[in-house]
Short mmCIF file of C-alpha atoms and ligand atoms in Angstrom, two decimals:
data_model
loop_
_atom_site.label_atom_id
_atom_site.label_comp_id
_atom_site.label_asym_id
_atom_site.label_seq_id
_atom_site.Cartn_x
_atom_site.Cartn_y
_atom_site.Cartn_z
CA MET A 1 116.53 64.79 146.56
CA GLY A 2 117.72 66.91 149.33
CA ASP A 3 117.98 70.35 149.31
CA VAL A 4 117.75 72.03 146.11
CA PRO A 5 119.53 75.29 145.76
CA SER A 6 117.23 78.17 144.37
CA ALA A 7 118.18 81.47 142.14
CA LEU A 8 115.87 84.42 141.57
CA THR A 9 116.21 86.63 138.72
CA ILE A 10 114.45 89.60 138.60
CA ALA A 11 114.28 90.19 134.66
CA GLY A 12 112.19 90.75 131.47
CA SER A 13 110.93 88.19 129.09
CA ASP A 14 112.11 87.49 125.79
CA SER A 15 109.34 86.17 123.39
CA GLY A 16 112.29 84.74 121.08
CA GLY A 17 113.43 82.63 124.22
CA ALA A 18 117.43 83.90 123.72
CA ALA A 19 117.90 86.26 126.21
CA GLY A 20 116.32 87.66 129.03
CA LEU A 21 114.67 85.61 131.53
CA GLN A 22 114.38 82.49 129.41
CA ALA A 23 117.82 82.48 129.45
CA ASP A 24 118.44 82.59 132.99
CA LEU A 25 115.64 80.11 133.81
CA ARG A 26 117.50 77.28 131.39
CA THR A 27 121.01 78.13 132.56
CA PHE A 28 119.48 77.70 136.26
CA LEU A 29 118.12 74.17 135.33
CA THR A 30 121.25 73.02 133.46
CA CYS A 31 123.50 74.45 136.77
CA GLY A 32 121.26 71.94 138.99
CA VAL A 33 119.37 74.88 140.27
CA HIS A 34 115.71 75.80 140.97
CA GLY A 35 114.66 79.09 139.14
CA LEU A 36 112.34 81.51 140.76
CA VAL A 37 111.38 84.59 138.76
CA ALA A 38 110.31 88.26 139.28
CA VAL A 39 109.09 89.30 135.72
CA THR A 40 109.71 93.13 135.31
CA ALA A 41 108.86 93.82 131.41
CA VAL A 42 107.56 91.75 128.32
CA THR A 43 109.15 92.45 125.09
CA VAL A 44 107.72 91.51 121.83
CA GLN A 45 110.90 90.55 120.48
CA ASN A 46 112.42 88.28 117.34
CA THR A 47 115.89 88.11 116.08
CA LEU A 48 115.08 91.09 114.13
CA GLY A 49 114.42 93.35 117.22
CA VAL A 50 112.39 94.54 120.29
CA HIS A 51 109.11 95.64 118.48
CA ASP A 52 107.13 96.67 121.88
CA ARG A 53 107.01 96.01 125.07
CA SER A 54 104.97 96.34 128.31
CA ASP A 55 106.77 97.12 131.72
CA LEU A 56 104.72 95.51 134.66
CA PRO A 57 103.48 97.79 137.85
CA PRO A 58 106.76 98.41 140.04
CA HIS A 59 104.78 97.01 142.77
CA ILE A 60 104.18 93.72 141.27
CA VAL A 61 107.65 93.09 140.54
CA ALA A 62 108.63 93.96 144.06
CA GLY A 63 105.57 91.73 145.16
CA GLN A 64 106.80 88.90 143.36
CA ILE A 65 110.63 89.29 144.97
CA GLU A 66 109.10 89.62 148.50
CA ALA A 67 106.76 85.96 147.80
CA VAL A 68 109.30 83.83 146.81
CA ALA A 69 111.62 85.56 149.54
CA ALA A 70 109.30 84.77 152.66
CA ASP A 71 108.24 81.45 151.59
CA MET A 72 110.76 79.15 149.40
CA GLY A 73 113.99 80.69 150.21
CA VAL A 74 116.42 82.84 147.41
CA GLY A 75 120.18 81.04 147.75
CA ALA A 76 121.19 83.98 145.24
CA ALA A 77 119.53 86.72 143.12
CA LYS A 78 120.43 88.12 140.14
CA THR A 79 118.94 91.64 137.85
CA GLY A 80 118.69 91.72 134.01
CA MET A 81 116.58 94.10 132.24
CA LEU A 82 114.77 96.44 134.80
CA ALA A 83 112.61 98.53 132.49
CA SER A 84 112.23 101.43 134.75
CA ALA A 85 114.09 103.78 137.75
CA GLU A 86 110.31 103.46 139.52
CA ILE A 87 110.92 99.30 139.25
CA ILE A 88 114.60 99.97 140.07
CA THR A 89 113.30 101.81 143.09
CA ALA A 90 110.71 98.80 143.85
CA VAL A 91 112.80 96.44 143.47
CA ALA A 92 116.06 98.31 145.78
CA ARG A 93 113.39 98.34 148.93
CA ALA A 94 112.10 94.37 148.23
CA CYS A 95 115.51 93.54 147.86
CA ASP A 96 116.36 95.51 151.68
CA ARG A 97 113.32 93.49 153.04
CA ALA A 98 114.07 90.28 151.38
CA ARG A 99 118.04 90.64 152.33
CA ILE A 100 119.10 90.37 149.14
CA GLY A 101 122.63 92.16 148.79
CA THR A 102 123.06 91.43 152.29
CA GLU A 103 122.89 88.17 153.35
CA ILE A 104 121.60 86.92 149.88
CA PRO A 105 124.55 87.22 147.40
CA PHE A 106 123.17 89.48 144.68
CA VAL A 107 124.34 89.72 141.05
CA VAL A 108 123.44 92.83 139.04
CA ASP A 109 123.83 92.66 135.13
CA PRO A 110 123.37 96.39 134.27
CA VAL A 111 121.45 95.20 130.93
CA ALA A 112 121.06 98.70 129.31
CA ALA A 113 120.07 97.75 125.65
CA SER A 114 119.12 94.47 123.91
CA MET A 115 121.72 93.17 121.09
CA HIS A 116 120.02 95.10 118.66
CA GLY A 117 120.75 98.39 120.12
CA HIS A 118 116.82 98.86 121.46
CA PRO A 119 117.04 100.95 125.24
CA LEU A 120 115.73 98.36 127.35
CA PHE A 121 115.89 101.36 129.73
CA ASP A 122 116.32 105.33 129.76
CA GLU A 123 119.25 107.41 131.42
CA ALA A 124 117.25 107.61 134.63
CA GLY A 125 116.91 103.81 134.85
CA MET A 126 120.67 103.61 134.65
CA ALA A 127 121.32 106.29 137.32
CA ALA A 128 118.94 104.70 139.54
CA LEU A 129 120.64 101.61 138.86
CA ARG A 130 123.85 103.16 139.58
CA ASP A 131 123.02 104.73 143.00
CA LEU A 132 120.52 102.18 144.12
CA LEU A 133 121.76 98.76 142.93
CA LEU A 134 125.34 99.14 142.79
CA PRO A 135 126.25 99.88 146.52
CA ARG A 136 124.12 96.72 147.36
CA ALA A 137 125.75 94.37 144.87
CA THR A 138 127.97 91.22 145.27
CA VAL A 139 129.16 91.73 141.88
CA VAL A 140 128.60 93.92 138.84
CA THR A 141 128.71 92.28 135.57
CA PRO A 142 128.87 95.22 132.70
CA ASN A 143 129.73 94.92 129.40
CA LEU A 144 132.22 97.80 127.58
CA ASP A 145 128.92 99.70 126.51
CA GLU A 146 127.45 99.37 130.13
CA VAL A 147 131.02 100.65 131.38
CA ARG A 148 130.57 103.72 129.46
CA LEU A 149 127.11 104.39 130.67
CA LEU A 150 128.12 103.97 134.03
CA THR A 151 131.25 105.60 134.27
CA GLY A 152 132.03 107.65 131.50
CA LEU A 153 135.29 105.48 130.47
CA THR A 154 135.39 104.15 126.89
CA VAL A 155 137.59 101.03 126.82
CA THR A 156 139.37 100.08 124.04
CA GLY A 157 142.09 97.76 125.17
CA ARG A 158 142.57 95.29 128.16
CA GLU A 159 144.69 97.73 129.88
CA GLN A 160 141.79 99.72 130.26
CA MET A 161 139.74 97.39 131.64
CA HIS A 162 141.54 97.79 134.81
CA GLU A 163 140.72 101.61 134.78
CA ALA A 164 137.20 100.67 134.11
CA ALA A 165 137.36 98.03 137.15
CA VAL A 166 138.45 100.67 139.74
CA ALA A 167 135.84 103.27 138.64
CA LEU A 168 133.22 100.71 138.97
CA HIS A 169 134.23 99.61 142.43
CA ALA A 170 134.06 103.20 143.40
CA LEU A 171 130.63 102.65 143.03
CA GLY A 172 129.92 100.66 145.72
CA PRO A 173 129.99 96.86 144.57
CA ARG A 174 132.07 94.24 146.37
CA TYR A 175 133.16 92.56 143.29
CA VAL A 176 133.22 93.94 139.84
CA LEU A 177 133.62 91.63 136.78
CA VAL A 178 134.01 93.58 133.50
CA LYS A 179 133.45 91.69 130.12
CA SER A 180 135.57 91.73 127.34
CA GLY A 181 133.40 90.36 124.35
CA HIS A 182 133.04 93.86 123.06
CA LEU A 183 137.06 94.16 122.22
CA ARG A 184 136.68 92.42 118.74
CA GLU A 185 140.03 93.23 117.50
CA ASP A 186 141.19 91.15 120.50
CA PRO A 187 141.94 87.46 119.52
CA GLU A 188 141.18 86.32 123.20
CA CYS A 189 137.95 87.43 125.11
CA VAL A 190 139.67 87.68 128.99
CA ASP A 191 137.82 89.14 131.60
CA LEU A 192 138.45 90.77 134.61
CA LEU A 193 137.25 90.53 138.26
CA TYR A 194 138.32 92.82 140.53
CA ASP A 195 137.58 93.12 144.59
CA GLY A 196 139.23 96.56 145.30
CA SER A 197 142.76 94.80 145.80
CA THR A 198 143.20 92.24 143.54
CA PHE A 199 142.60 91.52 139.72
CA LEU A 200 141.70 88.32 138.65
CA GLU A 201 141.86 87.38 135.04
CA LEU A 202 139.02 84.89 133.27
CA PRO A 203 140.97 83.85 130.23
CA GLY A 204 138.72 82.49 127.17
CA ALA A 205 138.65 82.47 123.71
CA ARG A 206 137.37 84.30 121.21
CA ILE A 207 134.61 82.14 119.47
CA ASP A 208 134.09 83.38 116.00
CA THR A 209 130.14 82.99 115.55
CA PRO A 210 127.50 85.73 114.89
CA HIS A 211 125.18 83.71 117.20
CA THR A 212 125.08 85.48 120.66
CA HIS A 213 122.09 86.52 121.57
CA GLY A 214 121.81 85.84 125.63
CA ALA A 215 125.59 85.78 126.07
CA GLY A 216 125.62 88.26 128.89
CA ASP A 217 122.48 86.83 130.69
CA SER A 218 123.93 83.33 130.55
CA MET A 219 127.52 84.11 132.05
CA ALA A 220 125.32 86.34 134.77
CA SER A 221 123.16 83.63 135.28
CA ALA A 222 125.75 80.90 135.49
CA LEU A 223 127.66 82.75 137.95
CA THR A 224 124.62 83.94 140.37
CA ALA A 225 123.70 79.76 140.43
CA GLY A 226 127.38 78.95 141.50
CA LEU A 227 127.08 81.71 144.46
CA ALA A 228 123.17 79.82 144.77
CA ARG A 229 125.44 76.32 145.10
CA GLY A 230 127.65 77.89 147.79
CA MET A 231 131.12 78.90 145.60
CA SER A 232 133.08 81.79 146.34
CA VAL A 233 132.87 84.74 143.86
CA PRO A 234 135.61 83.94 142.44
CA ASP A 235 135.11 80.52 141.47
CA ALA A 236 131.58 81.41 140.74
CA ALA A 237 132.83 83.95 138.35
CA ARG A 238 135.43 80.88 136.69
CA PHE A 239 132.29 78.80 136.61
CA GLY A 240 129.93 81.60 134.84
CA LYS A 241 133.01 81.88 131.88
CA TRP A 242 133.53 78.51 131.77
CA PHE A 243 129.64 78.13 130.99
CA VAL A 244 129.01 80.92 128.60
CA SER A 245 132.54 79.91 126.87
CA ASN A 246 130.76 76.50 125.82
CA ALA A 247 127.03 78.00 125.48
CA VAL A 248 128.62 80.36 122.74
CA ALA A 249 130.88 77.68 121.35
CA HIS A 250 127.25 75.25 120.74
CA SER A 251 124.92 78.60 119.83
CA TYR A 252 122.79 77.67 116.76
CA PRO A 253 121.20 79.53 113.88
CA MET A 254 117.24 80.62 114.31
CA GLY A 255 115.17 83.39 112.77
CA ALA A 256 116.87 85.83 110.31
CA LYS A 257 119.88 87.88 112.27
CA VAL A 258 121.06 86.87 115.50
CA GLY A 259 120.64 83.33 116.90
CA PRO A 260 120.52 82.21 120.53
CA VAL A 261 123.42 81.06 122.48
CA SER A 262 122.85 77.44 123.67
CA ALA A 263 122.35 75.86 127.45
CA PHE A 264 121.93 72.56 125.56
CA TRP A 265 125.50 71.66 125.81
CA ARG A 266 125.57 70.11 129.24
CA LEU A 267 122.96 67.84 128.31
CA ALA A 268 123.80 64.12 126.88
CA PRO A 269 124.30 64.53 123.26
CA GLU A 270 121.45 62.42 122.59
CA ASP A 271 119.44 64.98 124.38
CA ARG A 272 120.24 67.96 122.51
O1 PXL B 301 120.63 90.32 127.06
C1 PXL B 301 120.18 91.14 127.27
C2 PXL B 301 118.51 91.21 127.71
C3 PXL B 301 117.92 90.92 128.82
N1 PXL B 301 116.70 90.62 128.83
C4 PXL B 301 115.79 91.26 127.90
C5 PXL B 301 116.37 91.14 126.57
C6 PXL B 301 118.00 91.29 126.42
C7 PXL B 301 118.28 91.24 125.03
O2 PXL B 301 117.73 91.28 123.82
O3 PXL B 301 115.35 91.05 125.58
C8 PXL B 301 114.13 90.66 128.07
#
């Protein structure tokens, strides 16, 4: 098969299989990328909510990162649920040793809460993410709730997304990708990529479905897969947007509440 690209997700487990590392691995697979994993936490979760969780010891999270980086090679890495400030500190150190964020592209998805609104870390966690991970991020991919937690800015329209992108860029990442999914009044879903000088709009349709669990994770992991395959950041961001738009368009009901987005849509119709 020749050289297979690889990508690492540093993320939590969703027992419902919609979000978290399960969404990331599925996305990597359908993008032709071998998935490596550093598990941060296990959530007890279904479509009704996150009922319990257990965080892994920080040295076990760091150990997973260093083990795969030393032996298998990481083409690109991303973060999801990081659980605590202590885990973020350990992740930052391990990334330094593994050259993630310097030689290896690093996508920081600043996941703050589950889609049911359950916090996936606290205020100290968001401060640690801002101070320790954003300065080494190749791209940060916040939704509008996460923009508010990181910058204090409340975005209610497309114009303010520009302001938010500038404020986030000042925190140190090379690129900022502000996602517009939460602008529910906007008939389109136009995300914004900013590199400190140029704004690039990523247009997309707003798809009318309640089943969007795992959308943010799938966007960030498709972007990461694109980087692992050697794409530029703007091309990988366009690829991520294309991937997640299709995943939302093919989402399906499962359980009592919000169902998962699909990673199956890239499979042949007879295999879905
Ligand atoms: O979608 C963000 C997310 C990430 N990681 C885990 C989650 C969720 C949302 O529910 O449960 C483990």
